[in-house]
mmCIF file of C-alpha atoms and ligand atoms in Angstrom:
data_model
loop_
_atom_site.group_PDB
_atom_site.id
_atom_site.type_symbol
_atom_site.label_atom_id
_atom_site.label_comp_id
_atom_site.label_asym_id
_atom_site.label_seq_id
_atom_site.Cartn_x
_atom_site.Cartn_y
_atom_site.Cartn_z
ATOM 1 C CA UNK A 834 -40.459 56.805 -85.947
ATOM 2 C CA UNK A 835 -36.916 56.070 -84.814
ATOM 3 C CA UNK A 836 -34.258 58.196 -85.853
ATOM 4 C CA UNK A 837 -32.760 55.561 -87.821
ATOM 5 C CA UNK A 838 -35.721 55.209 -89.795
ATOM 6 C CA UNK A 839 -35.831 58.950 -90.444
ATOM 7 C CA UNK A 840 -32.624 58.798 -91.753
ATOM 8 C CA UNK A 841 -32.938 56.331 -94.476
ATOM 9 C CA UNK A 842 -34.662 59.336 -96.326
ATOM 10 C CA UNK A 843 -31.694 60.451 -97.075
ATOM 11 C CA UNK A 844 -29.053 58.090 -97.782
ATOM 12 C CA UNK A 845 -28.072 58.911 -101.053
ATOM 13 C CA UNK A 846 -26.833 62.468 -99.933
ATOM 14 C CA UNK A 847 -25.342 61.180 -96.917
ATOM 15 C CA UNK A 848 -23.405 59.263 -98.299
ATOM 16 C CA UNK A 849 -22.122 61.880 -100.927
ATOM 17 C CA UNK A 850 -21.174 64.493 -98.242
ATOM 18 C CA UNK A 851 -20.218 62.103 -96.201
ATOM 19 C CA UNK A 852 -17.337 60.944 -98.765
ATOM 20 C CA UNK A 853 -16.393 64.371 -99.431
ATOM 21 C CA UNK A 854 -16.036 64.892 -96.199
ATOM 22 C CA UNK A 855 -13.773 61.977 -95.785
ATOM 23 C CA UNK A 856 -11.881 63.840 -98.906
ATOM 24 C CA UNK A 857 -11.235 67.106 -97.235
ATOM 25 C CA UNK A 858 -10.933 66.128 -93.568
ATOM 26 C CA UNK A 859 -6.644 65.251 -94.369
ATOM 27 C CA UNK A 860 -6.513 68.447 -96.252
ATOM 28 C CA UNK A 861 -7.284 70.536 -92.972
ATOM 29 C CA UNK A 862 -5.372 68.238 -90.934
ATOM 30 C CA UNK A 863 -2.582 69.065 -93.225
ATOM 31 C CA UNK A 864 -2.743 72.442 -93.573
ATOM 32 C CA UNK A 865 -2.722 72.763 -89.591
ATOM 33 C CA UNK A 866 0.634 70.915 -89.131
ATOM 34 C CA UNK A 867 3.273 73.135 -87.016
ATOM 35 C CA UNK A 868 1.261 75.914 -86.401
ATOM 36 C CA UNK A 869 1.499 77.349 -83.535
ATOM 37 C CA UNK A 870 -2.375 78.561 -83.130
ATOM 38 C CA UNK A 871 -5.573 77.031 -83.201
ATOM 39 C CA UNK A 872 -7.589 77.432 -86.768
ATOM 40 C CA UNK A 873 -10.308 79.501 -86.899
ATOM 41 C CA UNK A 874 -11.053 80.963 -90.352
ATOM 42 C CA UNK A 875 -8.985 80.986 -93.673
ATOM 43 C CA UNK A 876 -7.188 83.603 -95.368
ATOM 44 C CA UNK A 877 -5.441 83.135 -98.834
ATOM 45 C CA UNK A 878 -5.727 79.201 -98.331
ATOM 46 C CA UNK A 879 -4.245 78.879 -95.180
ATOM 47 C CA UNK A 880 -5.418 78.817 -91.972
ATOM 48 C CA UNK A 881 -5.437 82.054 -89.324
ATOM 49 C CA UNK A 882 -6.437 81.815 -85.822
ATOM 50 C CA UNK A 883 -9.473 83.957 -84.043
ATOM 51 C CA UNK A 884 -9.235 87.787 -84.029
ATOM 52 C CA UNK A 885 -8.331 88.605 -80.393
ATOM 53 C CA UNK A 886 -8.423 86.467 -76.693
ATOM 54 C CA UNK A 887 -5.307 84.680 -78.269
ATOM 55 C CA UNK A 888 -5.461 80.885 -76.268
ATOM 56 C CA UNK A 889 -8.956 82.216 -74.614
ATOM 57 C CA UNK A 890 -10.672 82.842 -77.906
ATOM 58 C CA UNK A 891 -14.248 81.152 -77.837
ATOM 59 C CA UNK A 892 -14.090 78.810 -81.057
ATOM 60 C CA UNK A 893 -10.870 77.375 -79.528
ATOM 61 C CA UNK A 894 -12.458 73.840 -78.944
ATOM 62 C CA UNK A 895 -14.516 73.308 -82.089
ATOM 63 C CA UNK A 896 -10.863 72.456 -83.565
ATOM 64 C CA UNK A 897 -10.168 69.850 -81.804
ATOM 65 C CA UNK A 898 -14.014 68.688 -81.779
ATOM 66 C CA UNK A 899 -13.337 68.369 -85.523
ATOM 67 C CA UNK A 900 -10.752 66.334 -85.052
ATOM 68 C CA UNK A 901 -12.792 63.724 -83.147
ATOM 69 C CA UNK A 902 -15.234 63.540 -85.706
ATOM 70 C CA UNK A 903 -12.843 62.523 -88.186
ATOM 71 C CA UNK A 904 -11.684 60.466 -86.125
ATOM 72 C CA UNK A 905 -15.122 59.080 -85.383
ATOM 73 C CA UNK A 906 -15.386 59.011 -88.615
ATOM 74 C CA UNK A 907 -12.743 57.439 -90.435
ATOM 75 C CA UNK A 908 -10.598 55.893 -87.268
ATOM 76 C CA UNK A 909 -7.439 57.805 -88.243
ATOM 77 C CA UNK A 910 -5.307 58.129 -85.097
ATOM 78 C CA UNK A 911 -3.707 61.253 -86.833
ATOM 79 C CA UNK A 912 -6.919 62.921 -85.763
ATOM 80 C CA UNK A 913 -7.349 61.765 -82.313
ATOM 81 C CA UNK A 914 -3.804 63.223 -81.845
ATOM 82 C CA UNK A 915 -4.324 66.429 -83.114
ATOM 83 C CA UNK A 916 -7.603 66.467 -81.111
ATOM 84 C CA UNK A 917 -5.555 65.997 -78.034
ATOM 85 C CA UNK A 918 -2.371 68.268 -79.413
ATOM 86 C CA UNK A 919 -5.253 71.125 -79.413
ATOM 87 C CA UNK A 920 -7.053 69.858 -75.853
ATOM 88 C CA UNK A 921 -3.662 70.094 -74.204
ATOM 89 C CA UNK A 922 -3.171 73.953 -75.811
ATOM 90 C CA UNK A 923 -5.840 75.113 -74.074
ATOM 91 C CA UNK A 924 -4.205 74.471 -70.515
ATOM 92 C CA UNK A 925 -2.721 77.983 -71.216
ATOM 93 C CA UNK A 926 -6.157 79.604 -71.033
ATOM 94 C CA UNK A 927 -6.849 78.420 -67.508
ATOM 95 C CA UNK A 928 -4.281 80.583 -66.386
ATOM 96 C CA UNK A 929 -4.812 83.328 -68.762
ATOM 97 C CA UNK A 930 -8.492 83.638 -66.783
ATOM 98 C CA UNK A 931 -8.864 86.973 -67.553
ATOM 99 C CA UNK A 932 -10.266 86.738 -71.034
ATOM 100 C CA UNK A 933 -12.159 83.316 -70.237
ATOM 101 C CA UNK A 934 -16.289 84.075 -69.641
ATOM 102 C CA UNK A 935 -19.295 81.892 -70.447
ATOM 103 C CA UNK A 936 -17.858 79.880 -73.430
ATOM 104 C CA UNK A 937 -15.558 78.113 -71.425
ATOM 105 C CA UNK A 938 -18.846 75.566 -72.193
ATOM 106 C CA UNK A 939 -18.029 75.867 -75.928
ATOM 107 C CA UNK A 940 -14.054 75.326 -75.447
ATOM 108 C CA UNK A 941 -13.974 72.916 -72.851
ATOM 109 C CA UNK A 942 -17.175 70.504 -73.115
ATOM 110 C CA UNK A 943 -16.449 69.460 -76.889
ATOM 111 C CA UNK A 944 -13.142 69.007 -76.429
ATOM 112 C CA UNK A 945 -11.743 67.439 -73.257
ATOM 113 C CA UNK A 946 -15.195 66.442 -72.620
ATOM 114 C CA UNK A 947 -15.485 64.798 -75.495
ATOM 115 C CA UNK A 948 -11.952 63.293 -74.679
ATOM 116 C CA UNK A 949 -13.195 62.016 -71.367
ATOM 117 C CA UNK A 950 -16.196 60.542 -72.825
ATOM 118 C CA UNK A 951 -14.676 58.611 -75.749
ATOM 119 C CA UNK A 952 -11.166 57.785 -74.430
ATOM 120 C CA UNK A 953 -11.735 58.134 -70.249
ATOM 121 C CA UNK A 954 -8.722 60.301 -70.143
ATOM 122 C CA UNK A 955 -8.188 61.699 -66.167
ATOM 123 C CA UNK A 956 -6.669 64.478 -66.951
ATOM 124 C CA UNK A 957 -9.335 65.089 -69.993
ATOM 125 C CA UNK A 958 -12.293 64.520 -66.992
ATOM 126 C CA UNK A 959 -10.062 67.172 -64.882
ATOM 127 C CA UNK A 960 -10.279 69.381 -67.552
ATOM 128 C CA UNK A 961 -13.703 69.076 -67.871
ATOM 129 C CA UNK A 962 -14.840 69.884 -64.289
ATOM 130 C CA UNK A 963 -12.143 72.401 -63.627
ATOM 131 C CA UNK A 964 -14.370 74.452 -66.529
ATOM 132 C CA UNK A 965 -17.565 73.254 -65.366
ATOM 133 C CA UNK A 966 -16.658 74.712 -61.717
ATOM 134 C CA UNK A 967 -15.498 78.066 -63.998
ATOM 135 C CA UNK A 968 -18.595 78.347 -65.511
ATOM 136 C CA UNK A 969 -20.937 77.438 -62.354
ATOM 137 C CA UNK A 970 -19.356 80.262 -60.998
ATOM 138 C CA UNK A 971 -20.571 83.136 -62.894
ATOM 139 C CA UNK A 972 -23.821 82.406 -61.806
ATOM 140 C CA UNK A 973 -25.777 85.160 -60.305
ATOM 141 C CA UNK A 974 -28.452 83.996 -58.089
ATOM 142 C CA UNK A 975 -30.999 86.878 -59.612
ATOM 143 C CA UNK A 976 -31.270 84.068 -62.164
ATOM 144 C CA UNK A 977 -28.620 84.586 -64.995
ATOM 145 C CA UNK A 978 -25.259 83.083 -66.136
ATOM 146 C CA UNK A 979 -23.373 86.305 -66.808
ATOM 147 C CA UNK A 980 -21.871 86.104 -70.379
ATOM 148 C CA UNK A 981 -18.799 88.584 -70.372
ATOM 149 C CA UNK A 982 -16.573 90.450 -68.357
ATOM 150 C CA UNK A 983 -15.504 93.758 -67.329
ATOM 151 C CA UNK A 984 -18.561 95.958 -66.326
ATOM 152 C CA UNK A 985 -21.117 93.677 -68.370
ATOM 153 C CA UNK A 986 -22.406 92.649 -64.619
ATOM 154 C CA UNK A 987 -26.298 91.769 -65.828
ATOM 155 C CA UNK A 988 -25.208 90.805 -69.636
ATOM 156 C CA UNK A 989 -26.765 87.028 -70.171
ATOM 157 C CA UNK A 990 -26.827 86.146 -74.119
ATOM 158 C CA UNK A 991 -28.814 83.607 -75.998
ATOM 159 C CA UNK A 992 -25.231 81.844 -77.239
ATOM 160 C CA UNK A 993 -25.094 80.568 -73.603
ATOM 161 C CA UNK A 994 -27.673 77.455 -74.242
ATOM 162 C CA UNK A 995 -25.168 76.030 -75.687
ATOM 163 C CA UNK A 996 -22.999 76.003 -72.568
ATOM 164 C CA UNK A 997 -25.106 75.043 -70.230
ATOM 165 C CA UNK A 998 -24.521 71.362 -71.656
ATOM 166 C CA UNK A 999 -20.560 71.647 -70.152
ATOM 167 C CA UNK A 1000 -23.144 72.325 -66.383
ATOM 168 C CA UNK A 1001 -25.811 69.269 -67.166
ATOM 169 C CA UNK A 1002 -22.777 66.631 -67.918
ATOM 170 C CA UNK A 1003 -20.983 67.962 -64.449
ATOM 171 C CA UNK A 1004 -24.293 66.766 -62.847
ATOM 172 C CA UNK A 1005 -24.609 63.664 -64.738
ATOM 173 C CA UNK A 1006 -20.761 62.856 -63.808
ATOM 174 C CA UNK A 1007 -20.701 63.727 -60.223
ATOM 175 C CA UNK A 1008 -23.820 63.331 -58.537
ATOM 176 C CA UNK A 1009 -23.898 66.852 -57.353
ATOM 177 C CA UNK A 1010 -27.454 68.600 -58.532
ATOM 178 C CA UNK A 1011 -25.474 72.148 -58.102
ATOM 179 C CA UNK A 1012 -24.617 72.256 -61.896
ATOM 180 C CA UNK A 1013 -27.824 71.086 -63.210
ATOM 181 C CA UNK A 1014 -29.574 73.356 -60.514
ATOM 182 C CA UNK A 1015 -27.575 76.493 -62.164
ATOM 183 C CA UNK A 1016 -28.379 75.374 -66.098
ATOM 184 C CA UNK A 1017 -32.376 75.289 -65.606
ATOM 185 C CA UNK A 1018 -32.361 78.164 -63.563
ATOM 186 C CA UNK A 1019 -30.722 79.901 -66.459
ATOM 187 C CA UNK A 1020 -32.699 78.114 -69.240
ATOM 188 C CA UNK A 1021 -36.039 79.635 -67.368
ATOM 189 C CA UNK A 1022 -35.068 82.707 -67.148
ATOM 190 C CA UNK A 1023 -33.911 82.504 -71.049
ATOM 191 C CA UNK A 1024 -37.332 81.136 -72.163
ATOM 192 C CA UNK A 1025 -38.814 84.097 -70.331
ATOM 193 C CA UNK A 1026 -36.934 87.125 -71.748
ATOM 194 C CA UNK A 1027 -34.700 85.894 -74.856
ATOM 195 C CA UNK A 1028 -37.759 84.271 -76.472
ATOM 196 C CA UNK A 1029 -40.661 86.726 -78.329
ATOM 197 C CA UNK A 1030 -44.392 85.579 -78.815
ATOM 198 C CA UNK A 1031 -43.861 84.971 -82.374
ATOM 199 C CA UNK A 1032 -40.518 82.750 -81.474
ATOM 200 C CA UNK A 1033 -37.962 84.455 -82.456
ATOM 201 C CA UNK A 1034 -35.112 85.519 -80.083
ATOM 202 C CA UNK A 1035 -33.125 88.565 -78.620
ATOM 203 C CA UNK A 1036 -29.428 87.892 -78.556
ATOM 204 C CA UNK A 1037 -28.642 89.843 -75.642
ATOM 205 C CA UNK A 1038 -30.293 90.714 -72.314
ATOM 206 C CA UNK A 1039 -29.050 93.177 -69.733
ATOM 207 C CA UNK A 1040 -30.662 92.817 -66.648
ATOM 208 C CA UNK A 1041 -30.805 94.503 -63.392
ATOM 209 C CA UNK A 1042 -27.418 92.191 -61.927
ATOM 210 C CA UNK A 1043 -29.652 92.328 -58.061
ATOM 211 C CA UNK A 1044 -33.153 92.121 -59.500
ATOM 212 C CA UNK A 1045 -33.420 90.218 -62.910
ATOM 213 C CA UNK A 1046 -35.160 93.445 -63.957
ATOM 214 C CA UNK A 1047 -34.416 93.841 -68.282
ATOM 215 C CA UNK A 1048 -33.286 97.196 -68.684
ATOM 216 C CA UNK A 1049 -32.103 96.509 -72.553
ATOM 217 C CA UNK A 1050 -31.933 94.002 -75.293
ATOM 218 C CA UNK A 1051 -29.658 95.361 -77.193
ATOM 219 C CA UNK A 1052 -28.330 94.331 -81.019
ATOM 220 C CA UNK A 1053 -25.576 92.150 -80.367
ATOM 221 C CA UNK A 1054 -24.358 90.504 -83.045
ATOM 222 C CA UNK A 1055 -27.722 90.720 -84.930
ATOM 223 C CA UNK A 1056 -28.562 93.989 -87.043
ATOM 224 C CA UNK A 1057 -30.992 95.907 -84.435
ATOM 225 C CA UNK A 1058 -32.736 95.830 -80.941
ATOM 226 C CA UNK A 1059 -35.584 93.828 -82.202
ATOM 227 C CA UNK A 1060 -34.227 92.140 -84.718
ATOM 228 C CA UNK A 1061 -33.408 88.404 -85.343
ATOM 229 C CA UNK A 1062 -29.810 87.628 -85.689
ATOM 230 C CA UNK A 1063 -30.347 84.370 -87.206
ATOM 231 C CA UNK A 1064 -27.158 82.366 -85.777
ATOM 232 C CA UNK A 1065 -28.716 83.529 -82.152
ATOM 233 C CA UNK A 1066 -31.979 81.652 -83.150
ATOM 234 C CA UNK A 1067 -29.722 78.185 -84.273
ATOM 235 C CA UNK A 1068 -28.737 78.476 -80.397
ATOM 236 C CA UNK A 1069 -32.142 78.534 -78.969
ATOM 237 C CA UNK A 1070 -32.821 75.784 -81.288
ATOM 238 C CA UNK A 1071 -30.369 73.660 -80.420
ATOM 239 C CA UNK A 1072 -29.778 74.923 -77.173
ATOM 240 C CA UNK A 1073 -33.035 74.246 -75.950
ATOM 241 C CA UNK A 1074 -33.394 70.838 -77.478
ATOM 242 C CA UNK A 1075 -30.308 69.918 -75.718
ATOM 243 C CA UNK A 1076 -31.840 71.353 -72.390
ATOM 244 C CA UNK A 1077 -34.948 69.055 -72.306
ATOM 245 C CA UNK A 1078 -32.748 66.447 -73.299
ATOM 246 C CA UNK A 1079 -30.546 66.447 -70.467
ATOM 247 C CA UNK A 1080 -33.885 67.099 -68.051
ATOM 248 C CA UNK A 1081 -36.942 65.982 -69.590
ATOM 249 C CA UNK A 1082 -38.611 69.095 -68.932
ATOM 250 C CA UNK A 1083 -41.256 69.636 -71.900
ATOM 251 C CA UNK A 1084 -41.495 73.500 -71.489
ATOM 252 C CA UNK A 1085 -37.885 73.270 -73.135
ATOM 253 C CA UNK A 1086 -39.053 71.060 -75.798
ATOM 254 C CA UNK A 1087 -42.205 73.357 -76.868
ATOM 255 C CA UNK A 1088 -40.033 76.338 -76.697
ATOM 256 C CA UNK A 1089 -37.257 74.719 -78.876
ATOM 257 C CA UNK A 1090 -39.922 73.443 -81.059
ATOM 258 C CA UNK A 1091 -41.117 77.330 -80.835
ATOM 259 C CA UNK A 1092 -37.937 78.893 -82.264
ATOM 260 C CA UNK A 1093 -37.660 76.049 -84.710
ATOM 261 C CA UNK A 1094 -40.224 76.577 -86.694
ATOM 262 C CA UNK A 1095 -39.477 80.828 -86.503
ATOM 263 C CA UNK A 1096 -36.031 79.589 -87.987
ATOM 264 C CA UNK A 1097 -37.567 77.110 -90.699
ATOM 265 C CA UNK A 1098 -40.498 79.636 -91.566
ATOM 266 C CA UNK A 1099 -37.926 82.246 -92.306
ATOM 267 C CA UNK A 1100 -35.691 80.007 -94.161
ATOM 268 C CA UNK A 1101 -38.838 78.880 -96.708
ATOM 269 C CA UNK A 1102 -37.898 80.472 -99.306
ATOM 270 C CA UNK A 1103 -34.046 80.514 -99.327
ATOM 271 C CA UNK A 1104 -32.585 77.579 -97.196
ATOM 272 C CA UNK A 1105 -29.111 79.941 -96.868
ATOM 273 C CA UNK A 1106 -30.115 82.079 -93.759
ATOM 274 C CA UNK A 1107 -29.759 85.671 -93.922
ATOM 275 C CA UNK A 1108 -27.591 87.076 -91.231
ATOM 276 C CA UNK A 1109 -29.963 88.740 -89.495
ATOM 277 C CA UNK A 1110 -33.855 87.597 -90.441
ATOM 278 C CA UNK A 1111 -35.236 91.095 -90.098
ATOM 279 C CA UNK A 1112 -31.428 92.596 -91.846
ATOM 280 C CA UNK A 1113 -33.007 94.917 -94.296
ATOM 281 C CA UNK A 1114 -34.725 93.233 -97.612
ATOM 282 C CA UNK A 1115 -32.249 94.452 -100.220
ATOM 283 C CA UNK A 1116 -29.023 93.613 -97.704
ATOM 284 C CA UNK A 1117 -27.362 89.618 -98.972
ATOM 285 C CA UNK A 1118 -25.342 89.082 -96.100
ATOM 286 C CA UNK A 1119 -25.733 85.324 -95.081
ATOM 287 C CA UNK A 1120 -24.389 83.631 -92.066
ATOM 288 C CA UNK A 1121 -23.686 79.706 -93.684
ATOM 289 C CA UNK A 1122 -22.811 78.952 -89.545
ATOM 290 C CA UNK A 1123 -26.756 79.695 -88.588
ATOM 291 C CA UNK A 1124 -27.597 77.298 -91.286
ATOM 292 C CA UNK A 1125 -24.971 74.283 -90.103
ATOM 293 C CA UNK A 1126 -25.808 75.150 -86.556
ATOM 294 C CA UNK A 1127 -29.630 74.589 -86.696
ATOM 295 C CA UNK A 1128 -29.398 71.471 -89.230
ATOM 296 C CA UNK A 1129 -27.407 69.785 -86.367
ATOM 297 C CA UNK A 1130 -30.164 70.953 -83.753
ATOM 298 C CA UNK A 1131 -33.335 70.255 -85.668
ATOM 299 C CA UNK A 1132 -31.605 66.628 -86.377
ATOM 300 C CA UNK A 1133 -31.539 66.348 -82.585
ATOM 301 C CA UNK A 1134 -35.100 67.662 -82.007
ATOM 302 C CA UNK A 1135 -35.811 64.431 -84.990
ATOM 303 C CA UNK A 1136 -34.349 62.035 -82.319
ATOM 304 C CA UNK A 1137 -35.725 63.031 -79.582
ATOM 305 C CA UNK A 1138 -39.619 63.903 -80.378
ATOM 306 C CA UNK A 1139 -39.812 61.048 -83.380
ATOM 307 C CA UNK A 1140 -40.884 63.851 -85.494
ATOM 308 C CA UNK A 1141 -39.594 63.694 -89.114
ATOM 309 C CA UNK A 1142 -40.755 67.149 -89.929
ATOM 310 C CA UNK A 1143 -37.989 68.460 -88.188
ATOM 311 C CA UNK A 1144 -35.198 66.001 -89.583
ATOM 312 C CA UNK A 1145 -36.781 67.067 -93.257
ATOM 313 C CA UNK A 1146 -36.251 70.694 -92.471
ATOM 314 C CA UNK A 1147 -32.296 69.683 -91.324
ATOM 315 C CA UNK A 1148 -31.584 67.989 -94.329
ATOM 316 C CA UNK A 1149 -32.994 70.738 -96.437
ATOM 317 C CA UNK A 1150 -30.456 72.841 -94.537
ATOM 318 C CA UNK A 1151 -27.406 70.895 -95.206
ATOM 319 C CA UNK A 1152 -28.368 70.015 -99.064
ATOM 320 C CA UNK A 1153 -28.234 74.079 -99.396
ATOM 321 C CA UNK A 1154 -25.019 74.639 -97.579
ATOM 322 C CA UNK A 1155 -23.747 71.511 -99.261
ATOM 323 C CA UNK A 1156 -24.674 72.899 -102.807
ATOM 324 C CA UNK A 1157 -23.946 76.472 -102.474
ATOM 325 C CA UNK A 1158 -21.506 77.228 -100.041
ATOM 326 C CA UNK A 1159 -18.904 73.897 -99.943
ATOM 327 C CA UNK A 1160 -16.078 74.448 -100.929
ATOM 328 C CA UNK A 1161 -14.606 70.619 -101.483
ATOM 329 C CA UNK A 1162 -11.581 71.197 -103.107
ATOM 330 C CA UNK A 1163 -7.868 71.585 -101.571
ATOM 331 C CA UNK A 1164 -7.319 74.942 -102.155
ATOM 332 C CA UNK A 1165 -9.157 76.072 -98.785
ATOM 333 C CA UNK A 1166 -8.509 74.214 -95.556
ATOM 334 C CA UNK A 1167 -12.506 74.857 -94.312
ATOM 335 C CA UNK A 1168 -15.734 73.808 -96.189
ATOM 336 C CA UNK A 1169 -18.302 76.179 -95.617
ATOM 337 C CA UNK A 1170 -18.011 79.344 -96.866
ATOM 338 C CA UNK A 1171 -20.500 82.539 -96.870
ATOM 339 C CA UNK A 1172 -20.381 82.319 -92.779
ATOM 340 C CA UNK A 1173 -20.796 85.901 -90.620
ATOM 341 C CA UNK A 1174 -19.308 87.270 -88.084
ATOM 342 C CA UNK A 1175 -21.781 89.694 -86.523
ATOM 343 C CA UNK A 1176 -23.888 92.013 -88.849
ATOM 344 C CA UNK A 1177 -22.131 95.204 -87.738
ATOM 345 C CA UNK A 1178 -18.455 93.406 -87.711
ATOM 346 C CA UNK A 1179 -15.393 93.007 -90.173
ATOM 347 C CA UNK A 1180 -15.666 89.110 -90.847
ATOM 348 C CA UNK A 1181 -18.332 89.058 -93.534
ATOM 349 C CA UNK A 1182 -18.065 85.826 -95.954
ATOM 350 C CA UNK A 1183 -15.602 83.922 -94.730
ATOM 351 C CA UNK A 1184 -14.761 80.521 -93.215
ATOM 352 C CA UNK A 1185 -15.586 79.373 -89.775
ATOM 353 C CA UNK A 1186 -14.542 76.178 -87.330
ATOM 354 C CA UNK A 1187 -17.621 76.038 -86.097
ATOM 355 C CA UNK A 1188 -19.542 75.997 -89.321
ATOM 356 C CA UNK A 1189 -17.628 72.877 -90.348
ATOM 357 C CA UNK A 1190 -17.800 71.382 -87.295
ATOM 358 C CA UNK A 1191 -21.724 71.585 -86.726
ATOM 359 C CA UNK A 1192 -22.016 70.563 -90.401
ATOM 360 C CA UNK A 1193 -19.867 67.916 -89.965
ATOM 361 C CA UNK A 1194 -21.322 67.017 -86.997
ATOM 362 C CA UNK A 1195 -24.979 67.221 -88.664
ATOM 363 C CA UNK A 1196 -23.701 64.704 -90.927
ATOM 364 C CA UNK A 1197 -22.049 61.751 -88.488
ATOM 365 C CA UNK A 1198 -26.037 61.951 -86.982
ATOM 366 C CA UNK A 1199 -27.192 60.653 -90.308
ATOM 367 C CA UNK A 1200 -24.222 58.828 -90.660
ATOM 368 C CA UNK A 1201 -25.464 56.971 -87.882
ATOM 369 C CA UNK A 1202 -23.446 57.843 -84.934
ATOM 370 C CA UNK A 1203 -24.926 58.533 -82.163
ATOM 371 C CA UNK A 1204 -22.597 59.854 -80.039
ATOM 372 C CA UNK A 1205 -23.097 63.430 -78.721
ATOM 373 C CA UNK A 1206 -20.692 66.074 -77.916
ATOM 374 C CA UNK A 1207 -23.092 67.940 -75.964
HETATM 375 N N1 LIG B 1376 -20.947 84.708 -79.834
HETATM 376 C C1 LIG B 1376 -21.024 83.457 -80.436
HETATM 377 C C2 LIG B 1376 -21.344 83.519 -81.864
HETATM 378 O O1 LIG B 1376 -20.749 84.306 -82.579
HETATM 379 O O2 LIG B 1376 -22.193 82.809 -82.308
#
């Protein structure tokens, strides 16, 4: 079945988000002009930026990614300028260097890459590569991107399948196999110690930095070594859907169809993830951002296997984030509320970039654009 088959299924509510979304993209255009930070969450109605790394905070390029898709969407050049107002901002955090690490993927590859892609914009396509080269660069040749700095030498986390799509476009675009070379060495060694038997997913490994040797998974973000921090399993899903779609390689595909169906079996009976899936029973805390993130990837793992099962379980996804956590009206800049920070951190409940953009992202794919930002 082609994708735009699958998606007739679902019209109706399509087209109701889709409106709303229209409705509230000017509101957080709005309630961005003359500031003199990137959004990132909302406090009191208006937006704040991220919590430290100032320029160099991770999130920094889902802002201006959702300003392409309303763009994309509605053809308002008010948000292809603000797109490239925010693209241009993060010049400053190639010389800040310091604070950048493995999300340069997430900052650079949705933004100026998306730029490049939609507008051909040289100094966008610099941008680009001059982040791809960052990234390529923290490779270790045990068989790990590193993810942070300082003494975090063997630290590789699950989030990083997301940013090996900035490595697999650097191939595509130059010709040069390095990139591409670097991603799947990565994504192998991430299918063989960030994903369990059952399919569900540690969010960090630390291995030995000259022998690949784990010597700890700890927590991370999630609630315990062992646990399931359920935004960490939206990246595997996606992450690894992306992967065998930029290199055909089916062990990607079975192992993103692997931690897809962990994800969907533990959202069965409550479509709003839990933070963590293993978080103890009595403990609410949900992360709205896991939810947005996987719809968006199991849509993608629709297109590219044929398989409606898995375009059913994103839709399910976005009808319960659009039901019970949108907030449509103009009092908040951001949609989604209920998102999480990390289980053991301070930003519990709140608004997230990200969250809107994946969901808004999620929704342009049924919309019927097919263009990809990864
Ligand atoms: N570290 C990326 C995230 O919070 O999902």
């Amino acid at each position: 079945m082609t994708f735009d088959e699958m998606r007739q299924s679902c019209a109706g509510f399509t087209a109701q988000a889709v409106s709303r979304l229209i409705t509230k993209l000017p509101i957080a255009l709005q309630k961005a002009e003359n500031l003199d930070f990137i959004p990132y969450t909302v406090k009191y109605g208006k937006w704040v930026p991220g919590p430290f790394d100032g320029i160099c905070w991770w999130t920094n390029g889902f802002w201006p990614a959702y300003m392409w898709a309303g763009w994309r969407l509605t053809g308002d050049e008010r948000y292809k300028r603000e797109a490239e107002r925010a693209e241009a901002c993060l010049d400053e955090a190639f010389s800040e260097f310091d604070h950048l690490h493995h999300d340069v993927g997430f900052m650079w590859l949705i933004s100026s890459g998306a730029s490049f892609r939609m507008t051909g914009s040289d100094l966008s396509r610099k941008r680009t590569l001059a982040a791809a080269n960052l990234l390529a660069g923290r490779f270790n040749p045990a068989g790990f991107i590193r993810a942070w700095n300082e003494d975090r030498t063997g630290w590789a986390i699950i989030d990083c399948m997301m940013n090996l799509n900035l490595l697999y476009w650097a191939s595509e675009y130059t010709g040069d196999p390095r990139f591409r070379k670097i991603a799947m060495t990565h994504a192998d060694t991430a299918m063989r110690h960030f994903v369990r038997e059952d399919g569900s997913c540690n969010h960090i490994v630390v291995f030995d930095p000259e022998t690949l040797k784990v010597l700890d998974t700890p927590a991370g973000q999630g609630y315990a070594p062992g646990s399931a921090w359920s935004r960490g399993q939206a990246w595997a899903v996606y992450g690894f859907t992306l992967s065998y779609l930029h290199t055909d390689n089916e062990a990607y595909l079975a192992v993103a169809k692997k931690t897809a169906s962990y994800f969907i079996d533990q959202v069965k009976e409550d479509l709003l993830p839990k933070c963590d899936f293993r978080q103890p029973a009595e403990d609410e805390l949900r992360d709205a951002c896991a939810g947005a993130v996987a719809a968006s990837g199991l849509l993608e793992l629709a297109r590219c296997t044929g398989e409606k099962e898995w375009l059913d379980a994103g839709v399910n996804l976005l009808r319960a984030l659009d039901e019970r956590t949108a907030d449509w009206t103009d009092a908040s800049p951001a949609i989604l509320t209920q998102c999480t920070g990390a289980y053991h951190g301070n930003d519990h409940n709140i608004a997230m970039i990200y969250a809107d953009f994946f969901f808004a992202e999620a929704l342009l794919k049924l919309n019927g654009d097919s263009f990809l930002f990864w």
